[in-house]
Amino acid sequence: MSHRSRQARIGGRLADKDLDALIVTDPVNVRYLSGFVGSNGVLVVTAGHRVLLTDSRYTVAARAQVVDTDVVIAGRDLLDSMAEVVPTGRVGIEADHMTVARRDRMASRLRAIDLVPVTGIVEGLRVVKDPGELDLIREATRVADAALARLVAEGFAGRTEAETAWALHGWMRDLGAEGASFDIIVAGGAHGALPHAVPRGERIPPDTLVVVDMGARIGGYASDCTRTLSTGILPPALEEAYAVCREAHGAALAACRAGVHSREVDSAARNIITAAGLGDRFGHGLGHGVGLDIHERPWLRQEGGEVLQTGMVVTIEPGIYLEGVGGVRIEDLAVVGDDGCEVLTCVPTDLITTTI
Ligand code: ZN
Ligand code: ZN
């Protein structure tokens, strides 16, 4: 799908909301709609037209990147030039991405315009991926898988958690990634019981689990994968936690298809963990959408969420966290389809024992 068809779809959304234009300020949404990649850009979208405001640092880049979009080079404060490009009438602003101060400054410069806070307009388009986006996510997954496979083959080789995280980062760069899609998590032993652990300068201990959560970024698109590796003979509690988590992961993958509410996919995993008496050790949601943002719609959890659609890309990542002992999380990236989901991650989920 081209930026042109995204423009057609956004035109329909503006009509639905009775808006004459939308001021897009979230950089990810600006990129999605126009192709512009930069730290200072505002896109003004009407039903038939797009104008990108940016500053002179991006003159050359903006003209090379944008598709079917007029470019206006403004001063550093883009708000000073807003009145020239924003049409009169009802104009949406992205409430999820604008500070109150910026809204007030914008309103003072656009006095004749009715600024209407809106949410989810561009995000609602981004939720279903087109073939070009899927190709980039597949490639990002392939690169992260290859780096993880190298870690499995080499083992931790006396590395600390932090050294392991940086090694994975470097391997993904060597394989063509622009970088990691988020700060890589490597957490061994009791540290693995923290779902968002920050890698430490400590050696990975023997006879425990190590949670490795990582992803690559290619063409702006992210991948996301977690594997939990063993470093020897596990205490029974961790062995059981791994088996339960893996079963829950498989059940959620089996439940994940178009037409199913995201809550039901979360339940498929959560019911298994709860039946094993570990429900209170699985505190986070089952998964999230992945695209230009590492965490985006749809949300796979008990609260909120939405009915899954073909072409959504989601993570399935149940976890069990035993405070003071260790943790396990198994995460795959999957494309939702009509009859099931296609798992992009290629690293097996069998418990792998590595050397340290
Ligand atoms: Zn992850
Ligand atoms: Zn994730």
Short mmCIF file of C-alpha atoms and ligand atoms in Angstrom, two decimals:
data_model
loop_
_atom_site.label_atom_id
_atom_site.label_comp_id
_atom_site.label_asym_id
_atom_site.label_seq_id
_atom_site.Cartn_x
_atom_site.Cartn_y
_atom_site.Cartn_z
CA MET A 1 0.00 0.00 0.00
CA SER A 2 1.35 3.38 -0.94
CA HIS A 3 1.30 6.66 0.90
CA ARG A 4 -1.32 7.64 -1.69
CA SER A 5 -3.78 5.02 -0.50
CA ARG A 6 -3.08 5.99 3.11
CA GLN A 7 -4.07 9.51 2.07
CA ALA A 8 -7.35 8.19 0.64
CA ARG A 9 -8.11 6.31 3.85
CA ILE A 10 -7.30 9.29 6.07
CA GLY A 11 -9.69 11.38 3.95
CA GLY A 12 -12.47 8.99 4.90
CA ARG A 13 -11.57 9.23 8.56
CA LEU A 14 -11.68 13.03 8.48
CA ALA A 15 -15.14 12.89 6.91
CA ASP A 16 -16.33 10.46 9.62
CA LYS A 17 -15.24 12.91 12.31
CA ASP A 18 -16.57 15.94 10.44
CA LEU A 19 -13.08 17.46 10.35
CA ASP A 20 -11.76 19.82 7.67
CA ALA A 21 -8.16 18.90 8.48
CA LEU A 22 -5.92 17.08 10.94
CA ILE A 23 -2.70 18.48 12.38
CA VAL A 24 -0.42 15.46 12.81
CA THR A 25 2.28 16.04 15.43
CA ASP A 26 3.29 12.52 16.48
CA PRO A 27 6.55 11.85 14.55
CA VAL A 28 5.58 8.22 13.94
CA ASN A 29 2.25 9.24 12.44
CA VAL A 30 3.98 11.92 10.35
CA ARG A 31 6.32 9.25 8.99
CA TYR A 32 3.50 6.80 8.31
CA LEU A 33 1.48 9.31 6.31
CA SER A 34 4.19 11.25 4.50
CA GLY A 35 7.45 9.28 4.63
CA PHE A 36 9.23 12.10 6.50
CA VAL A 37 11.76 10.97 9.09
CA GLY A 38 12.93 13.83 11.28
CA SER A 39 12.67 15.25 14.74
CA ASN A 40 10.82 18.44 13.77
CA GLY A 41 7.90 17.98 11.41
CA VAL A 42 4.20 18.76 11.50
CA LEU A 43 1.89 17.40 8.83
CA VAL A 44 -1.34 19.16 7.95
CA VAL A 45 -3.72 16.74 6.23
CA THR A 46 -6.97 17.59 4.45
CA ALA A 47 -9.14 15.23 2.41
CA GLY A 48 -7.11 15.82 -0.75
CA HIS A 49 -3.84 17.39 0.29
CA ARG A 50 -0.87 17.13 2.65
CA VAL A 51 1.59 19.80 3.70
CA LEU A 52 4.69 19.08 5.78
CA LEU A 53 6.14 21.89 7.85
CA THR A 54 9.74 21.39 8.87
CA ASP A 55 12.85 23.53 9.41
CA SER A 56 15.89 24.17 7.26
CA ARG A 57 17.92 21.33 8.80
CA TYR A 58 15.61 18.95 6.92
CA THR A 59 15.21 20.76 3.58
CA VAL A 60 17.10 18.19 1.52
CA ALA A 61 15.98 15.13 3.49
CA ALA A 62 12.32 16.12 3.50
CA ARG A 63 12.16 16.64 -0.26
CA ALA A 64 13.82 13.26 -0.81
CA GLN A 65 11.63 11.39 1.67
CA VAL A 66 8.11 12.66 1.28
CA VAL A 67 5.60 11.27 -1.20
CA ASP A 68 2.83 13.44 -2.68
CA THR A 69 3.30 16.02 0.06
CA ASP A 70 4.07 19.73 -0.22
CA VAL A 71 7.02 20.80 1.91
CA VAL A 72 7.13 24.19 3.63
CA ILE A 73 10.42 25.13 5.26
CA ALA A 74 9.56 27.16 8.34
CA GLY A 75 11.57 28.64 11.19
CA ARG A 76 12.66 26.45 14.07
CA ASP A 77 9.33 27.07 15.80
CA LEU A 78 6.95 25.52 13.30
CA LEU A 79 3.96 27.09 15.04
CA ASP A 80 5.02 30.48 13.68
CA SER A 81 4.15 29.30 10.16
CA MET A 82 1.06 27.29 10.98
CA ALA A 83 -1.50 29.91 10.05
CA GLU A 84 -0.25 29.84 6.43
CA VAL A 85 -1.05 26.17 5.91
CA VAL A 86 -3.94 25.24 8.21
CA PRO A 87 -7.38 25.69 6.61
CA THR A 88 -10.20 27.33 8.53
CA GLY A 89 -12.95 25.21 10.04
CA ARG A 90 -12.85 22.21 12.38
CA VAL A 91 -9.28 20.98 12.65
CA GLY A 92 -8.27 17.91 14.65
CA ILE A 93 -5.20 17.82 16.89
CA GLU A 94 -3.69 14.59 18.22
CA ALA A 95 -4.66 14.65 21.88
CA ASP A 96 -2.47 11.66 22.73
CA HIS A 97 0.66 13.43 21.53
CA MET A 98 0.25 17.09 22.40
CA THR A 99 1.12 18.85 25.60
CA VAL A 100 -1.33 21.34 27.04
CA ALA A 101 1.31 24.07 26.56
CA ARG A 102 1.70 23.29 22.87
CA ARG A 103 -2.04 23.21 22.35
CA ASP A 104 -2.34 26.65 23.99
CA ARG A 105 0.46 28.07 21.84
CA MET A 106 -1.14 26.60 18.74
CA ALA A 107 -4.54 28.02 19.67
CA SER A 108 -3.05 31.50 20.17
CA ARG A 109 -1.65 31.43 16.62
CA LEU A 110 -4.74 29.90 15.01
CA ARG A 111 -7.43 32.04 16.59
CA ALA A 112 -9.98 31.63 13.79
CA ILE A 113 -9.74 27.85 13.83
CA ASP A 114 -11.73 25.41 15.93
CA LEU A 115 -9.07 22.98 17.26
CA VAL A 116 -10.70 19.66 18.15
CA PRO A 117 -8.78 17.08 20.25
CA VAL A 118 -9.05 13.65 18.60
CA THR A 119 -7.44 10.27 19.29
CA GLY A 120 -6.58 7.22 17.28
CA ILE A 121 -7.20 8.53 13.76
CA VAL A 122 -3.82 7.65 12.26
CA GLU A 123 -3.21 4.81 14.75
CA GLY A 124 -6.46 3.23 13.48
CA LEU A 125 -4.93 3.04 10.00
CA ARG A 126 -1.56 1.78 11.23
CA VAL A 127 -3.09 -1.17 13.07
CA VAL A 128 -3.42 -3.29 9.91
CA LYS A 129 -0.13 -3.68 8.06
CA ASP A 130 0.24 -3.62 4.29
CA PRO A 131 2.54 -6.04 2.42
CA GLY A 132 5.46 -3.61 2.35
CA GLU A 133 5.26 -3.13 6.11
CA LEU A 134 5.02 -6.89 6.66
CA ASP A 135 8.17 -7.41 4.59
CA LEU A 136 10.12 -5.02 6.84
CA ILE A 137 8.80 -6.64 10.04
CA ARG A 138 9.70 -10.07 8.65
CA GLU A 139 13.21 -8.88 7.89
CA ALA A 140 13.59 -7.33 11.36
CA THR A 141 12.43 -10.63 12.86
CA ARG A 142 14.88 -12.62 10.74
CA VAL A 143 17.79 -10.47 11.89
CA ALA A 144 16.85 -10.72 15.58
CA ASP A 145 16.35 -14.49 15.23
CA ALA A 146 19.81 -14.86 13.72
CA ALA A 147 21.40 -12.90 16.58
CA LEU A 148 19.50 -14.97 19.14
CA ALA A 149 20.55 -18.20 17.39
CA ARG A 150 24.15 -17.04 17.68
CA LEU A 151 23.69 -16.48 21.41
CA VAL A 152 22.17 -19.96 21.79
CA ALA A 153 25.16 -21.45 19.92
CA GLU A 154 27.84 -19.49 21.78
CA GLY A 155 26.22 -19.45 25.19
CA PHE A 156 26.91 -16.60 27.56
CA ALA A 157 30.65 -17.34 27.44
CA GLY A 158 31.36 -15.61 30.74
CA ARG A 159 29.58 -12.43 29.66
CA THR A 160 27.62 -10.29 32.06
CA GLU A 161 23.98 -9.47 31.38
CA ALA A 162 24.97 -6.06 30.02
CA GLU A 163 27.77 -7.48 27.84
CA THR A 164 25.34 -10.04 26.44
CA ALA A 165 22.82 -7.32 25.61
CA TRP A 166 25.47 -5.27 23.80
CA ALA A 167 26.73 -8.34 21.94
CA LEU A 168 23.20 -9.02 20.67
CA HIS A 169 22.88 -5.38 19.67
CA GLY A 170 26.14 -5.53 17.72
CA TRP A 171 25.26 -8.78 15.97
CA MET A 172 21.93 -7.32 14.83
CA ARG A 173 23.76 -4.28 13.46
CA ASP A 174 26.19 -6.58 11.63
CA LEU A 175 23.19 -8.36 10.10
CA GLY A 176 21.75 -5.13 8.71
CA ALA A 177 19.56 -3.72 11.47
CA GLU A 178 19.40 0.04 12.00
CA GLY A 179 19.61 -0.80 15.69
CA ALA A 180 17.70 -2.54 18.42
CA SER A 181 13.97 -1.82 18.50
CA PHE A 182 14.17 -1.21 22.28
CA ASP A 183 16.71 -1.61 25.08
CA ILE A 184 17.52 -5.34 25.08
CA ILE A 185 16.67 -7.22 28.28
CA VAL A 186 19.02 -9.93 29.57
CA ALA A 187 18.09 -10.98 33.09
CA GLY A 188 19.40 -14.07 34.87
CA GLY A 189 18.30 -15.75 38.09
CA ALA A 190 16.16 -13.72 40.47
CA HIS A 191 16.64 -10.65 38.25
CA GLY A 192 14.51 -12.40 35.63
CA ALA A 193 11.49 -12.00 37.92
CA LEU A 194 11.43 -8.30 36.91
CA PRO A 195 9.46 -8.17 33.63
CA HIS A 196 11.34 -5.04 32.46
CA ALA A 197 14.72 -5.80 34.00
CA VAL A 198 17.69 -3.62 33.06
CA PRO A 199 20.82 -5.69 32.26
CA ARG A 200 23.44 -5.48 35.01
CA GLY A 201 27.21 -5.83 35.07
CA GLU A 202 26.90 -9.24 36.72
CA ARG A 203 27.78 -12.67 35.41
CA ILE A 204 24.94 -14.98 34.47
CA PRO A 205 24.66 -17.63 37.22
CA PRO A 206 24.50 -21.40 36.59
CA ASP A 207 21.40 -23.59 37.09
CA THR A 208 18.81 -20.90 36.48
CA LEU A 209 16.77 -19.23 33.75
CA VAL A 210 17.85 -16.18 31.75
CA VAL A 211 15.20 -14.00 30.09
CA VAL A 212 16.39 -12.49 26.79
CA ASP A 213 13.96 -9.98 25.22
CA MET A 214 15.16 -8.32 22.03
CA GLY A 215 14.19 -6.94 18.65
CA ALA A 216 15.71 -5.33 15.59
CA ARG A 217 14.62 -2.29 13.60
CA ILE A 218 14.66 -2.21 9.81
CA GLY A 219 13.19 0.52 7.62
CA GLY A 220 11.72 2.00 10.78
CA TYR A 221 9.83 -1.21 11.61
CA ALA A 222 10.40 -3.19 14.81
CA SER A 223 10.53 -6.83 15.75
CA ASP A 224 10.11 -8.26 19.25
CA CYS A 225 11.06 -11.69 20.60
CA THR A 226 11.72 -13.22 24.02
CA ARG A 227 13.34 -16.54 24.76
CA THR A 228 14.18 -17.81 28.23
CA LEU A 229 17.31 -19.96 28.29
CA SER A 230 18.46 -22.39 30.95
CA THR A 231 22.00 -22.41 32.30
CA GLY A 232 21.96 -25.91 33.80
CA ILE A 233 19.85 -27.96 36.19
CA LEU A 234 16.80 -25.90 37.12
CA PRO A 235 15.08 -25.74 40.50
CA PRO A 236 11.68 -27.49 40.17
CA ALA A 237 9.73 -24.20 40.50
CA LEU A 238 11.44 -22.75 37.42
CA GLU A 239 11.16 -25.97 35.48
CA GLU A 240 7.41 -26.00 36.15
CA ALA A 241 7.05 -22.29 35.37
CA TYR A 242 8.72 -22.83 31.99
CA ALA A 243 6.44 -25.74 31.10
CA VAL A 244 3.29 -23.82 32.11
CA CYS A 245 4.40 -20.67 30.25
CA ARG A 246 5.13 -22.65 27.10
CA GLU A 247 1.75 -24.35 27.21
CA ALA A 248 0.03 -20.98 27.73
CA HIS A 249 2.00 -19.51 24.82
CA GLY A 250 0.92 -22.34 22.52
CA ALA A 251 -2.73 -21.99 23.55
CA ALA A 252 -2.71 -18.26 22.85
CA LEU A 253 -1.13 -18.77 19.42
CA ALA A 254 -3.84 -21.34 18.64
CA ALA A 255 -6.54 -18.84 19.65
CA CYS A 256 -5.11 -15.91 17.69
CA ARG A 257 -7.03 -15.25 14.48
CA ALA A 258 -9.13 -12.59 12.79
CA GLY A 259 -12.58 -12.05 14.31
CA VAL A 260 -11.48 -13.04 17.83
CA HIS A 261 -11.41 -10.33 20.50
CA SER A 262 -7.91 -9.66 21.84
CA ARG A 263 -9.22 -10.33 25.37
CA GLU A 264 -10.01 -13.92 24.41
CA VAL A 265 -6.47 -14.53 23.21
CA ASP A 266 -5.18 -13.18 26.53
CA SER A 267 -7.63 -15.50 28.34
CA ALA A 268 -6.42 -18.55 26.41
CA ALA A 269 -2.98 -18.11 28.01
CA ARG A 270 -4.12 -16.70 31.33
CA ASN A 271 -6.52 -19.57 32.05
CA ILE A 272 -3.69 -22.10 31.79
CA ILE A 273 -1.39 -20.11 34.06
CA THR A 274 -4.21 -19.56 36.55
CA ALA A 275 -5.15 -23.26 36.54
CA ALA A 276 -1.55 -24.02 37.47
CA GLY A 277 -1.92 -21.76 40.51
CA LEU A 278 0.38 -19.10 39.05
CA GLY A 279 -2.21 -16.55 37.87
CA ASP A 280 -0.94 -13.87 40.25
CA ARG A 281 2.59 -14.29 38.84
CA PHE A 282 1.48 -13.17 35.36
CA GLY A 283 0.87 -9.49 35.98
CA HIS A 284 1.10 -7.98 32.50
CA GLY A 285 -0.99 -8.31 29.36
CA LEU A 286 -0.43 -11.10 26.88
CA GLY A 287 0.87 -8.94 24.07
CA HIS A 288 0.75 -5.84 21.91
CA GLY A 289 0.86 -4.72 18.33
CA VAL A 290 4.23 -4.02 16.69
CA GLY A 291 5.00 -1.74 13.77
CA LEU A 292 6.74 1.62 13.53
CA ASP A 293 6.30 1.67 17.32
CA ILE A 294 7.48 -1.26 19.41
CA HIS A 295 4.27 -1.06 21.45
CA GLU A 296 1.14 -0.07 19.57
CA ARG A 297 -2.45 -1.20 19.01
CA PRO A 298 -3.92 -3.75 19.30
CA TRP A 299 -3.48 -4.45 23.02
CA LEU A 300 -3.88 -8.12 23.99
CA ARG A 301 -5.03 -7.96 27.61
CA GLN A 302 -8.17 -8.21 29.71
CA GLU A 303 -9.03 -4.50 29.67
CA GLY A 304 -9.93 -2.66 26.46
CA GLY A 305 -8.49 -4.22 23.36
CA GLU A 306 -10.32 -4.87 20.11
CA VAL A 307 -11.40 -7.53 17.65
CA LEU A 308 -8.36 -8.82 15.76
CA GLN A 309 -8.17 -8.22 12.01
CA THR A 310 -6.22 -9.91 9.25
CA GLY A 311 -2.90 -8.12 8.78
CA MET A 312 -2.42 -7.05 12.39
CA VAL A 313 1.01 -7.92 13.80
CA VAL A 314 0.97 -8.89 17.47
CA THR A 315 3.20 -10.38 20.13
CA ILE A 316 2.15 -13.38 22.20
CA GLU A 317 4.21 -13.15 25.39
CA PRO A 318 2.94 -14.82 28.55
CA GLY A 319 5.31 -14.60 31.51
CA ILE A 320 5.58 -16.09 34.99
CA TYR A 321 7.64 -14.20 37.57
CA LEU A 322 8.67 -15.80 40.86
CA GLU A 323 10.05 -13.09 43.11
CA GLY A 324 13.44 -13.96 44.53
CA VAL A 325 13.74 -17.05 42.32
CA GLY A 326 13.52 -16.17 38.63
CA GLY A 327 11.27 -15.56 35.69
CA VAL A 328 10.20 -16.94 32.36
CA ARG A 329 8.69 -15.24 29.34
CA ILE A 330 8.21 -16.68 25.86
CA GLU A 331 7.38 -14.19 23.12
CA ASP A 332 6.67 -14.69 19.44
CA LEU A 333 5.66 -12.18 16.80
CA ALA A 334 2.68 -13.26 14.70
CA VAL A 335 0.64 -11.95 11.77
CA VAL A 336 -3.10 -12.34 12.29
CA GLY A 337 -4.89 -14.18 9.45
CA ASP A 338 -8.40 -15.33 8.66
CA ASP A 339 -7.83 -18.91 9.81
CA GLY A 340 -5.11 -18.51 12.40
CA CYS A 341 -1.86 -16.67 12.75
CA GLU A 342 1.50 -16.92 11.04
CA VAL A 343 4.36 -17.01 13.53
CA LEU A 344 7.27 -14.94 12.26
CA THR A 345 9.75 -15.90 14.99
CA CYS A 346 11.79 -18.95 13.97
CA VAL A 347 13.70 -19.81 17.17
CA PRO A 348 12.07 -22.88 18.79
CA THR A 349 10.34 -22.56 22.15
CA ASP A 350 11.74 -25.81 23.60
CA LEU A 351 13.77 -25.14 26.71
CA ILE A 352 17.34 -24.60 25.50
CA THR A 353 20.25 -25.09 27.89
CA THR A 354 23.28 -22.94 27.12
CA THR A 355 26.78 -22.72 28.47
CA ILE A 356 27.82 -19.85 30.70
ZN ZN B 1 9.69 -8.29 23.90
ZN ZN B 2 6.74 -7.38 23.52
#
